[in-house]
Amino acid sequence: MQITIRGHHLSITPAIEANIRCKFTEMTKHLDQVNSMQVKLSKDHQVDKRSKKGSANHIAEAIVRLPGVEFFAQATGDDMYALIKKLTEKIKKQLLRYRKMQMNFQPMLLEA
């Protein structure tokens, strides 16, 4: 499995990269079909007019590719590590739903 990590307006530190690789490989260790993953981390420098602060200015996006299927998730917030956790939970939910759907269709295919 290939994991590509990109940063947009943000440098990817070794700690962030290790965190991403650890969480995503742990999440997909039961799925042999995963071809590739792309994770994009970005920082938006937009300032809120009222508070004069940036709000929810970190964005994390992930694309997980399986044969014939592609999953996408996005999370926004202030803390990058919390975003990575939220992102992996979203992708994990999609993968579990897909896996459950695949298991439900297997008996039908075997009967025919």
Short mmCIF file of N, CA and C in Angstrom, two decimals:
data_model
loop_
_atom_site.label_atom_id
_atom_site.label_comp_id
_atom_site.label_asym_id
_atom_site.label_seq_id
_atom_site.Cartn_x
_atom_site.Cartn_y
_atom_site.Cartn_z
N MET A 1 0.84 -1.18 0.00
CA MET A 1 0.00 0.00 0.00
C MET A 1 0.89 1.24 0.00
N GLN A 2 0.50 2.18 -0.78
CA GLN A 2 1.27 3.42 -0.92
C GLN A 2 0.50 4.56 -0.25
N ILE A 3 1.18 5.28 0.65
CA ILE A 3 0.57 6.44 1.31
C ILE A 3 1.34 7.68 0.86
N THR A 4 0.62 8.62 0.27
CA THR A 4 1.20 9.89 -0.15
C THR A 4 0.68 10.98 0.77
N ILE A 5 1.60 11.75 1.35
CA ILE A 5 1.23 12.82 2.27
C ILE A 5 1.74 14.13 1.69
N ARG A 6 0.83 15.09 1.53
CA ARG A 6 1.20 16.40 0.98
C ARG A 6 0.78 17.49 1.94
N GLY A 7 1.52 18.57 1.91
CA GLY A 7 1.16 19.74 2.70
C GLY A 7 0.98 20.94 1.79
N HIS A 8 -0.04 21.72 2.07
CA HIS A 8 -0.32 22.93 1.29
C HIS A 8 -0.31 24.10 2.26
N HIS A 9 0.62 25.01 2.09
CA HIS A 9 0.85 26.12 3.02
C HIS A 9 1.22 25.60 4.41
N LEU A 10 1.84 24.44 4.45
CA LEU A 10 2.15 23.79 5.72
C LEU A 10 3.28 22.80 5.46
N SER A 11 4.26 22.78 6.33
CA SER A 11 5.33 21.80 6.18
C SER A 11 4.98 20.56 7.00
N ILE A 12 5.20 19.40 6.41
CA ILE A 12 4.89 18.14 7.07
C ILE A 12 6.08 17.75 7.94
N THR A 13 5.88 17.73 9.24
CA THR A 13 6.94 17.35 10.16
C THR A 13 7.01 15.83 10.25
N PRO A 14 8.14 15.30 10.66
CA PRO A 14 8.24 13.83 10.81
C PRO A 14 7.24 13.27 11.82
N ALA A 15 6.90 14.04 12.85
CA ALA A 15 5.93 13.58 13.85
C ALA A 15 4.53 13.46 13.23
N ILE A 16 4.14 14.43 12.42
CA ILE A 16 2.82 14.38 11.76
C ILE A 16 2.79 13.22 10.77
N GLU A 17 3.87 13.06 10.02
CA GLU A 17 3.93 11.97 9.04
C GLU A 17 3.85 10.60 9.73
N ALA A 18 4.57 10.45 10.83
CA ALA A 18 4.54 9.18 11.58
C ALA A 18 3.14 8.92 12.14
N ASN A 19 2.50 9.96 12.62
CA ASN A 19 1.14 9.83 13.17
C ASN A 19 0.17 9.37 12.09
N ILE A 20 0.26 9.98 10.91
CA ILE A 20 -0.63 9.61 9.80
C ILE A 20 -0.38 8.17 9.37
N ARG A 21 0.87 7.81 9.17
CA ARG A 21 1.20 6.45 8.72
C ARG A 21 0.74 5.41 9.75
N CYS A 22 0.94 5.69 11.02
CA CYS A 22 0.54 4.76 12.08
C CYS A 22 -0.96 4.55 12.08
N LYS A 23 -1.71 5.64 12.06
CA LYS A 23 -3.18 5.54 12.13
C LYS A 23 -3.77 4.87 10.89
N PHE A 24 -3.27 5.23 9.70
CA PHE A 24 -3.86 4.68 8.49
C PHE A 24 -3.46 3.23 8.26
N THR A 25 -2.24 2.84 8.59
CA THR A 25 -1.87 1.44 8.43
C THR A 25 -2.59 0.57 9.45
N GLU A 26 -2.79 1.08 10.66
CA GLU A 26 -3.55 0.34 11.67
C GLU A 26 -5.00 0.16 11.24
N MET A 27 -5.55 1.19 10.63
CA MET A 27 -6.94 1.17 10.20
C MET A 27 -7.16 0.18 9.06
N THR A 28 -6.21 0.05 8.17
CA THR A 28 -6.40 -0.77 6.97
C THR A 28 -5.67 -2.11 7.03
N LYS A 29 -5.22 -2.53 8.20
CA LYS A 29 -4.47 -3.79 8.25
C LYS A 29 -5.35 -5.00 7.96
N HIS A 30 -6.66 -4.87 8.12
CA HIS A 30 -7.56 -5.98 7.84
C HIS A 30 -8.09 -5.96 6.41
N LEU A 31 -7.78 -4.92 5.67
CA LEU A 31 -8.20 -4.82 4.27
C LEU A 31 -6.98 -4.98 3.37
N ASP A 32 -6.93 -6.06 2.64
CA ASP A 32 -5.80 -6.30 1.74
C ASP A 32 -5.97 -5.60 0.40
N GLN A 33 -7.17 -5.10 0.14
CA GLN A 33 -7.48 -4.56 -1.17
C GLN A 33 -7.05 -3.11 -1.37
N VAL A 34 -6.58 -2.43 -0.35
CA VAL A 34 -6.26 -1.00 -0.46
C VAL A 34 -5.07 -0.82 -1.40
N ASN A 35 -5.29 -0.06 -2.47
CA ASN A 35 -4.23 0.20 -3.44
C ASN A 35 -3.35 1.37 -3.01
N SER A 36 -3.98 2.50 -2.72
CA SER A 36 -3.21 3.69 -2.37
C SER A 36 -4.04 4.63 -1.51
N MET A 37 -3.33 5.53 -0.85
CA MET A 37 -3.97 6.56 -0.05
C MET A 37 -3.28 7.88 -0.33
N GLN A 38 -4.06 8.92 -0.33
CA GLN A 38 -3.51 10.27 -0.44
C GLN A 38 -4.06 11.08 0.72
N VAL A 39 -3.16 11.74 1.44
CA VAL A 39 -3.56 12.60 2.53
C VAL A 39 -3.03 13.99 2.23
N LYS A 40 -3.91 14.98 2.28
CA LYS A 40 -3.52 16.36 2.02
C LYS A 40 -3.84 17.19 3.26
N LEU A 41 -2.82 17.82 3.81
CA LEU A 41 -2.98 18.70 4.96
C LEU A 41 -2.75 20.12 4.49
N SER A 42 -3.63 21.02 4.86
CA SER A 42 -3.46 22.41 4.44
C SER A 42 -3.84 23.35 5.56
N LYS A 43 -3.36 24.56 5.43
CA LYS A 43 -3.66 25.59 6.40
C LYS A 43 -4.19 26.80 5.65
N ASP A 44 -5.36 27.25 6.06
CA ASP A 44 -5.99 28.40 5.45
C ASP A 44 -5.64 29.63 6.28
N HIS A 45 -5.13 30.65 5.66
CA HIS A 45 -4.69 31.84 6.37
C HIS A 45 -5.76 32.93 6.39
N GLN A 46 -6.99 32.54 6.25
CA GLN A 46 -8.09 33.51 6.26
C GLN A 46 -8.41 33.91 7.70
N VAL A 47 -8.66 35.20 7.91
CA VAL A 47 -8.93 35.72 9.24
C VAL A 47 -10.40 36.11 9.34
N ASP A 48 -11.03 35.72 10.45
CA ASP A 48 -12.42 36.07 10.70
C ASP A 48 -12.51 37.56 11.02
N LYS A 49 -13.48 38.26 10.44
CA LYS A 49 -13.57 39.72 10.60
C LYS A 49 -13.95 40.12 12.03
N ARG A 50 -14.78 39.33 12.69
CA ARG A 50 -15.22 39.72 14.03
C ARG A 50 -14.17 39.48 15.09
N SER A 51 -13.60 38.28 15.11
CA SER A 51 -12.69 37.93 16.19
C SER A 51 -11.23 38.25 15.88
N LYS A 52 -10.96 38.60 14.62
CA LYS A 52 -9.59 38.88 14.17
C LYS A 52 -8.66 37.68 14.35
N LYS A 53 -9.23 36.49 14.41
CA LYS A 53 -8.46 35.26 14.52
C LYS A 53 -8.87 34.33 13.39
N GLY A 54 -8.01 33.39 13.11
CA GLY A 54 -8.37 32.35 12.15
C GLY A 54 -9.19 31.29 12.87
N SER A 55 -10.29 30.89 12.29
CA SER A 55 -11.12 29.87 12.91
C SER A 55 -11.18 28.65 12.01
N ALA A 56 -10.98 27.50 12.59
CA ALA A 56 -10.99 26.24 11.84
C ALA A 56 -10.11 26.35 10.60
N ASN A 57 -8.88 26.72 10.83
CA ASN A 57 -8.04 27.03 9.69
C ASN A 57 -7.18 25.86 9.20
N HIS A 58 -7.23 24.72 9.85
CA HIS A 58 -6.52 23.55 9.36
C HIS A 58 -7.52 22.63 8.66
N ILE A 59 -7.10 22.10 7.53
CA ILE A 59 -7.96 21.21 6.74
C ILE A 59 -7.18 19.94 6.43
N ALA A 60 -7.81 18.80 6.66
CA ALA A 60 -7.22 17.50 6.33
C ALA A 60 -8.17 16.76 5.41
N GLU A 61 -7.62 16.23 4.32
CA GLU A 61 -8.41 15.48 3.35
C GLU A 61 -7.72 14.15 3.08
N ALA A 62 -8.50 13.12 2.86
CA ALA A 62 -7.93 11.80 2.56
C ALA A 62 -8.74 11.14 1.46
N ILE A 63 -8.01 10.46 0.58
CA ILE A 63 -8.62 9.65 -0.47
C ILE A 63 -8.02 8.26 -0.35
N VAL A 64 -8.88 7.26 -0.20
CA VAL A 64 -8.45 5.87 -0.11
C VAL A 64 -9.00 5.15 -1.33
N ARG A 65 -8.11 4.49 -2.06
CA ARG A 65 -8.51 3.82 -3.30
C ARG A 65 -8.43 2.30 -3.13
N LEU A 66 -9.54 1.65 -3.44
CA LEU A 66 -9.64 0.21 -3.54
C LEU A 66 -10.00 -0.11 -4.98
N PRO A 67 -9.88 -1.35 -5.41
CA PRO A 67 -10.25 -1.67 -6.79
C PRO A 67 -11.72 -1.34 -7.07
N GLY A 68 -11.96 -0.37 -7.92
CA GLY A 68 -13.30 0.00 -8.31
C GLY A 68 -14.02 0.96 -7.37
N VAL A 69 -13.41 1.30 -6.26
CA VAL A 69 -14.06 2.16 -5.26
C VAL A 69 -13.06 3.19 -4.75
N GLU A 70 -13.57 4.38 -4.48
CA GLU A 70 -12.74 5.44 -3.94
C GLU A 70 -13.50 6.11 -2.79
N PHE A 71 -12.84 6.27 -1.65
CA PHE A 71 -13.45 6.90 -0.48
C PHE A 71 -12.77 8.23 -0.23
N PHE A 72 -13.57 9.22 0.17
CA PHE A 72 -13.06 10.56 0.44
C PHE A 72 -13.60 11.05 1.77
N ALA A 73 -12.74 11.72 2.54
CA ALA A 73 -13.18 12.33 3.79
C ALA A 73 -12.42 13.64 3.98
N GLN A 74 -13.06 14.57 4.68
CA GLN A 74 -12.45 15.87 4.95
C GLN A 74 -12.81 16.27 6.38
N ALA A 75 -11.84 16.89 7.06
CA ALA A 75 -12.07 17.38 8.42
C ALA A 75 -11.41 18.75 8.56
N THR A 76 -12.04 19.62 9.34
CA THR A 76 -11.48 20.94 9.60
C THR A 76 -11.46 21.20 11.09
N GLY A 77 -10.51 22.02 11.51
CA GLY A 77 -10.39 22.37 12.92
C GLY A 77 -9.13 23.17 13.18
N ASP A 78 -8.80 23.31 14.45
CA ASP A 78 -7.64 24.11 14.83
C ASP A 78 -6.39 23.28 15.13
N ASP A 79 -6.56 22.05 15.57
CA ASP A 79 -5.43 21.20 15.95
C ASP A 79 -5.24 20.11 14.91
N MET A 80 -4.04 20.01 14.35
CA MET A 80 -3.77 19.07 13.27
C MET A 80 -3.87 17.62 13.74
N TYR A 81 -3.40 17.32 14.94
CA TYR A 81 -3.46 15.94 15.43
C TYR A 81 -4.91 15.50 15.67
N ALA A 82 -5.74 16.40 16.17
CA ALA A 82 -7.16 16.08 16.35
C ALA A 82 -7.83 15.87 15.00
N LEU A 83 -7.42 16.64 14.00
CA LEU A 83 -7.96 16.48 12.65
C LEU A 83 -7.61 15.13 12.06
N ILE A 84 -6.38 14.70 12.27
CA ILE A 84 -5.96 13.40 11.74
C ILE A 84 -6.79 12.29 12.38
N LYS A 85 -7.04 12.41 13.67
CA LYS A 85 -7.86 11.42 14.36
C LYS A 85 -9.29 11.42 13.81
N LYS A 86 -9.85 12.61 13.64
CA LYS A 86 -11.21 12.74 13.11
C LYS A 86 -11.29 12.19 11.68
N LEU A 87 -10.26 12.46 10.90
CA LEU A 87 -10.21 11.99 9.51
C LEU A 87 -10.15 10.47 9.44
N THR A 88 -9.31 9.86 10.27
CA THR A 88 -9.22 8.40 10.26
C THR A 88 -10.53 7.76 10.72
N GLU A 89 -11.22 8.39 11.66
CA GLU A 89 -12.52 7.86 12.09
C GLU A 89 -13.54 7.90 10.96
N LYS A 90 -13.53 8.98 10.19
CA LYS A 90 -14.47 9.09 9.07
C LYS A 90 -14.18 8.04 8.00
N ILE A 91 -12.92 7.87 7.65
CA ILE A 91 -12.55 6.88 6.64
C ILE A 91 -12.82 5.47 7.15
N LYS A 92 -12.52 5.24 8.42
CA LYS A 92 -12.76 3.92 9.01
C LYS A 92 -14.23 3.56 8.95
N LYS A 93 -15.09 4.52 9.21
CA LYS A 93 -16.53 4.30 9.16
C LYS A 93 -16.96 3.89 7.74
N GLN A 94 -16.42 4.57 6.75
CA GLN A 94 -16.74 4.24 5.36
C GLN A 94 -16.24 2.85 4.98
N LEU A 95 -15.01 2.52 5.41
CA LEU A 95 -14.44 1.22 5.09
C LEU A 95 -15.21 0.09 5.76
N LEU A 96 -15.63 0.30 7.00
CA LEU A 96 -16.41 -0.73 7.69
C LEU A 96 -17.76 -0.95 7.01
N ARG A 97 -18.38 0.14 6.58
CA ARG A 97 -19.65 0.04 5.87
C ARG A 97 -19.46 -0.72 4.54
N TYR A 98 -18.36 -0.44 3.84
CA TYR A 98 -18.06 -1.12 2.58
C TYR A 98 -17.79 -2.61 2.83
N ARG A 99 -17.03 -2.89 3.87
CA ARG A 99 -16.70 -4.28 4.20
C ARG A 99 -17.96 -5.06 4.58
N LYS A 100 -18.84 -4.42 5.33
CA LYS A 100 -20.10 -5.05 5.73
C LYS A 100 -20.96 -5.34 4.50
N MET A 101 -20.98 -4.39 3.58
CA MET A 101 -21.74 -4.56 2.36
C MET A 101 -21.17 -5.72 1.52
N GLN A 102 -19.85 -5.82 1.46
CA GLN A 102 -19.20 -6.89 0.71
C GLN A 102 -19.53 -8.25 1.32
N MET A 103 -19.54 -8.33 2.65
CA MET A 103 -19.84 -9.60 3.32
C MET A 103 -21.30 -10.00 3.10
N ASN A 104 -22.20 -9.03 3.01
CA ASN A 104 -23.60 -9.34 2.76
C ASN A 104 -23.83 -9.86 1.35
N PHE A 105 -23.03 -9.44 0.40
CA PHE A 105 -23.21 -9.86 -0.97
C PHE A 105 -22.51 -11.18 -1.28
N GLN A 106 -21.54 -11.60 -0.51
CA GLN A 106 -20.82 -12.84 -0.79
C GLN A 106 -21.70 -14.08 -0.76
N PRO A 107 -22.58 -14.27 0.25
CA PRO A 107 -23.44 -15.45 0.21
C PRO A 107 -24.34 -15.50 -1.01
N MET A 108 -24.80 -14.33 -1.47
CA MET A 108 -25.65 -14.30 -2.66
C MET A 108 -24.88 -14.77 -3.88
N LEU A 109 -23.62 -14.39 -3.96
CA LEU A 109 -22.82 -14.78 -5.11
C LEU A 109 -22.51 -16.28 -5.07
N LEU A 110 -22.33 -16.85 -3.90
CA LEU A 110 -22.01 -18.26 -3.78
C LEU A 110 -23.22 -19.14 -4.10
N GLU A 111 -24.43 -18.67 -3.83
CA GLU A 111 -25.64 -19.45 -4.07
C GLU A 111 -25.94 -19.55 -5.58
N ALA A 112 -25.63 -18.53 -6.32
CA ALA A 112 -26.00 -18.51 -7.73
C ALA A 112 -25.15 -19.41 -8.57
#
